Amino acid sequence: MAILEVLHFPDNRLRNKAIAVESICSEIKEIAKNMLETMYAESGIGLAATQVNIAKRIIVLDLSEEKNEPLILVNPVITKLEGTETSREGCLSVPDYYDTVERAEHIEFNYKTLDNQLVKTDSDGLLAICVQHEIDHLDGKLFIDYLSPLKRQRLKKKIEKQEKQEGKVL
Ligand code: K1U
Ligand code: ZN
């Protein structure tokens, strides 16, 4: 197993669109295991393959307190969005920044497991928020894209200042 590098905004590779997994082979299982290890190491509750520069439609989640209920979703697709709710989100690719985002309250979605089983399910609450957030990553979208232009500008300036202090060149 390996801990992978998580890309940080404004890295352009976060804008790549992930491609559907054709067959669930040992390579896909290895990627999923490494993603889970990376998510736990970064203290996240979710991670999309795009965030570790892998352009495949794979997401991992674990919303449990004990961090012992891993979920691996291959080719996740949302089939129904209902209602709206606002909640505070964070992102491992936008460290130390949290903001409120409006999303669907209830979703129906399907995905394949690593055993190649098709699961059709639905959810609300944090799982629904997380699945929407992670599928956005697979489409090259970040939660900060939903913020007002003023908030985005402020965040960009904050990040540029941090990068200058760290001596990074863009
Ligand atoms: O995709 C990611 O960057 C992971 C992200 C998932 C997420 C958390 C909260 C709302 C939507 C999506 C995180 O794990 S951020 C860090 C975190 O553990 C967390 C942040 C806010 C609430 C709960 C957990
Ligand atoms: Zn994220």
Short mmCIF file of C-alpha atoms and ligand atoms in Angstrom, two decimals:
data_model
loop_
_atom_site.label_atom_id
_atom_site.label_comp_id
_atom_site.label_asym_id
_atom_site.label_seq_id
_atom_site.Cartn_x
_atom_site.Cartn_y
_atom_site.Cartn_z
CA MET A 1 0.00 0.00 0.00
CA ALA A 2 1.10 3.59 -0.53
CA ILE A 3 0.17 7.09 0.50
CA LEU A 4 -0.35 9.20 -2.62
CA GLU A 5 0.29 12.92 -3.11
CA VAL A 6 -2.93 14.96 -2.87
CA LEU A 7 -3.06 17.80 -5.42
CA HIS A 8 -3.83 21.26 -4.05
CA PHE A 9 -5.79 24.12 -5.66
CA PRO A 10 -4.87 25.88 -7.99
CA ASP A 11 -3.19 22.83 -9.57
CA ASN A 12 -4.72 22.53 -13.06
CA ARG A 13 -4.73 18.72 -12.88
CA LEU A 14 -7.69 19.05 -10.49
CA ARG A 15 -9.66 20.20 -13.56
CA ASN A 16 -9.11 16.92 -15.45
CA LYS A 17 -12.23 14.88 -16.18
CA ALA A 18 -11.99 11.27 -15.04
CA ILE A 19 -12.79 8.39 -17.39
CA ALA A 20 -15.07 5.44 -16.53
CA VAL A 21 -13.37 2.26 -15.31
CA GLU A 22 -13.85 -0.46 -17.93
CA SER A 23 -12.96 -3.53 -15.92
CA ILE A 24 -12.24 -3.99 -12.24
CA CYS A 25 -8.80 -5.56 -12.41
CA SER A 26 -5.99 -5.79 -9.84
CA GLU A 27 -4.70 -2.33 -10.84
CA ILE A 28 -8.06 -0.75 -9.91
CA LYS A 29 -8.10 -2.64 -6.58
CA GLU A 30 -4.58 -1.40 -5.82
CA ILE A 31 -5.55 2.21 -6.68
CA ALA A 32 -8.62 2.00 -4.41
CA LYS A 33 -6.56 0.62 -1.49
CA ASN A 34 -3.94 3.35 -1.90
CA MET A 35 -6.69 5.98 -2.06
CA LEU A 36 -8.19 4.70 1.20
CA GLU A 37 -4.79 4.75 2.88
CA THR A 38 -4.24 8.32 1.62
CA MET A 39 -7.68 9.45 2.80
CA TYR A 40 -7.07 8.06 6.30
CA ALA A 41 -3.55 9.55 6.43
CA GLU A 42 -4.99 12.98 5.50
CA SER A 43 -7.87 12.64 8.02
CA GLY A 44 -10.47 13.05 5.28
CA ILE A 45 -13.90 11.46 5.00
CA GLY A 46 -13.69 11.14 1.23
CA LEU A 47 -11.25 11.20 -1.67
CA ALA A 48 -11.67 11.16 -5.45
CA ALA A 49 -9.07 9.68 -7.82
CA THR A 50 -8.68 13.08 -9.54
CA GLN A 51 -7.23 14.47 -6.29
CA VAL A 52 -4.34 12.01 -6.53
CA ASN A 53 -3.90 12.65 -10.27
CA ILE A 54 -5.56 9.42 -11.42
CA ALA A 55 -8.10 10.09 -14.19
CA LYS A 56 -10.40 7.17 -13.33
CA ARG A 57 -13.91 7.33 -11.89
CA ILE A 58 -13.19 5.98 -8.42
CA ILE A 59 -14.09 7.52 -5.07
CA VAL A 60 -13.51 6.32 -1.51
CA LEU A 61 -15.39 7.34 1.61
CA ASP A 62 -15.49 6.54 5.31
CA LEU A 63 -17.96 8.51 7.41
CA SER A 64 -17.71 6.30 10.48
CA GLU A 65 -16.40 7.54 13.85
CA GLU A 66 -14.00 4.61 14.16
CA LYS A 67 -12.78 4.88 10.56
CA ASN A 68 -13.60 1.24 9.99
CA GLU A 69 -16.38 1.46 7.38
CA PRO A 70 -14.60 2.08 4.08
CA LEU A 71 -16.72 2.50 0.96
CA ILE A 72 -15.26 2.20 -2.53
CA LEU A 73 -17.41 3.49 -5.38
CA VAL A 74 -16.39 2.70 -8.95
CA ASN A 75 -18.13 4.63 -11.74
CA PRO A 76 -20.57 6.37 -9.36
CA VAL A 77 -23.54 8.02 -11.08
CA ILE A 78 -26.21 10.21 -9.49
CA THR A 79 -29.59 9.37 -11.03
CA LYS A 80 -31.85 11.66 -8.97
CA LEU A 81 -31.37 14.90 -7.02
CA GLU A 82 -34.10 16.14 -4.65
CA GLY A 83 -34.46 19.22 -2.46
CA THR A 84 -31.69 21.55 -1.38
CA GLU A 85 -29.65 22.00 1.76
CA THR A 86 -26.68 24.11 2.74
CA SER A 87 -23.80 22.72 4.73
CA ARG A 88 -20.22 23.53 5.55
CA GLU A 89 -17.70 21.74 3.39
CA GLY A 90 -13.98 21.22 3.42
CA CYS A 91 -11.65 19.70 0.85
CA LEU A 92 -8.29 17.98 1.10
CA SER A 93 -7.32 19.81 -2.11
CA VAL A 94 -8.12 23.22 -0.55
CA PRO A 95 -6.47 22.90 2.88
CA ASP A 96 -7.60 25.04 5.82
CA TYR A 97 -10.62 26.49 4.03
CA TYR A 98 -14.23 25.72 4.88
CA ASP A 99 -17.35 27.32 3.47
CA THR A 100 -21.06 26.82 3.02
CA VAL A 101 -22.30 25.19 -0.18
CA GLU A 102 -25.83 24.45 -1.40
CA ARG A 103 -26.42 20.95 -2.73
CA ALA A 104 -29.24 18.47 -3.21
CA GLU A 105 -30.59 17.15 0.09
CA HIS A 106 -31.44 13.66 -1.14
CA ILE A 107 -29.80 11.69 -3.94
CA GLU A 108 -30.26 8.39 -5.68
CA PHE A 109 -27.03 6.97 -7.06
CA ASN A 110 -25.43 3.83 -8.31
CA TYR A 111 -21.91 2.48 -8.48
CA LYS A 112 -19.91 -0.70 -8.87
CA THR A 113 -18.11 -2.40 -5.99
CA LEU A 114 -14.64 -3.93 -6.32
CA ASP A 115 -16.50 -7.29 -6.66
CA ASN A 116 -18.12 -5.93 -9.82
CA GLN A 117 -21.56 -5.76 -8.19
CA LEU A 118 -23.86 -2.93 -9.28
CA VAL A 119 -25.31 -1.16 -6.22
CA LYS A 120 -28.36 1.11 -6.54
CA THR A 121 -28.97 3.16 -3.42
CA ASP A 122 -30.03 6.52 -2.04
CA SER A 123 -28.87 8.82 0.69
CA ASP A 124 -29.25 12.11 2.49
CA GLY A 125 -27.22 13.93 5.12
CA LEU A 126 -23.42 13.91 5.08
CA LEU A 127 -23.16 10.88 2.76
CA ALA A 128 -25.26 12.62 0.09
CA ILE A 129 -23.12 15.79 0.42
CA CYS A 130 -19.91 13.81 0.24
CA VAL A 131 -20.95 11.77 -2.81
CA GLN A 132 -21.89 14.99 -4.66
CA HIS A 133 -18.58 16.63 -3.62
CA GLU A 134 -16.52 13.62 -4.76
CA ILE A 135 -18.35 13.16 -8.09
CA ASP A 136 -17.73 16.86 -8.73
CA HIS A 137 -13.99 16.12 -8.33
CA LEU A 138 -14.27 13.41 -11.00
CA ASP A 139 -15.76 16.07 -13.30
CA GLY A 140 -12.97 18.55 -12.52
CA LYS A 141 -15.11 20.68 -10.24
CA LEU A 142 -14.23 22.01 -6.76
CA PHE A 143 -16.58 23.13 -3.98
CA ILE A 144 -15.04 26.61 -4.17
CA ASP A 145 -16.45 26.94 -7.71
CA TYR A 146 -19.85 27.44 -6.04
CA LEU A 147 -18.65 30.45 -4.02
CA SER A 148 -19.31 34.06 -4.97
CA PRO A 149 -16.65 35.74 -7.16
CA LEU A 150 -15.69 37.92 -4.17
CA LYS A 151 -15.11 34.92 -1.86
CA ARG A 152 -13.14 33.11 -4.59
CA GLN A 153 -10.97 36.17 -5.18
CA ARG A 154 -10.24 36.45 -1.44
CA LEU A 155 -9.33 32.75 -1.27
CA LYS A 156 -7.06 33.07 -4.34
CA LYS A 157 -5.24 36.01 -2.73
CA LYS A 158 -4.85 34.07 0.55
CA ILE A 159 -3.37 31.08 -1.30
CA GLU A 160 -1.05 33.28 -3.39
CA LYS A 161 0.19 34.93 -0.18
CA GLN A 162 0.82 31.51 1.43
CA GLU A 163 2.68 30.29 -1.68
CA LYS A 164 4.83 33.44 -1.71
CA GLN A 165 5.71 32.86 1.95
CA GLU A 166 6.59 29.23 1.16
CA GLY A 167 8.75 30.42 -1.77
CA LYS A 168 6.67 28.57 -4.38
CA VAL A 169 6.64 29.82 -8.00
CA LEU A 170 3.35 29.42 -9.88
O1 K1U B 1 -12.89 15.37 -1.22
C1 K1U B 1 -12.27 15.75 -0.26
O2 K1U B 1 -11.45 16.64 -0.37
C2 K1U B 1 -12.54 15.14 1.10
C3 K1U B 1 -13.47 16.00 1.94
C4 K1U B 1 -14.87 15.42 1.87
C5 K1U B 1 -15.96 16.34 2.35
C6 K1U B 1 -16.04 16.78 3.64
C7 K1U B 1 -17.07 17.59 4.05
C8 K1U B 1 -18.06 17.96 3.17
C9 K1U B 1 -17.96 17.53 1.87
C10 K1U B 1 -16.92 16.72 1.45
C11 K1U B 1 -12.95 15.98 3.36
O3 K1U B 1 -12.77 14.96 3.94
S1 K1U B 1 -12.61 17.51 4.07
C12 K1U B 1 -11.96 17.16 5.68
C13 K1U B 1 -12.90 16.57 6.66
O4 K1U B 1 -12.58 15.54 7.19
C14 K1U B 1 -14.22 17.14 7.02
C15 K1U B 1 -14.58 18.44 6.76
C16 K1U B 1 -15.83 18.92 7.10
C17 K1U B 1 -16.73 18.11 7.74
C18 K1U B 1 -16.38 16.82 8.02
C19 K1U B 1 -15.12 16.34 7.67
ZN ZN B 2 -12.63 17.75 -2.08
#
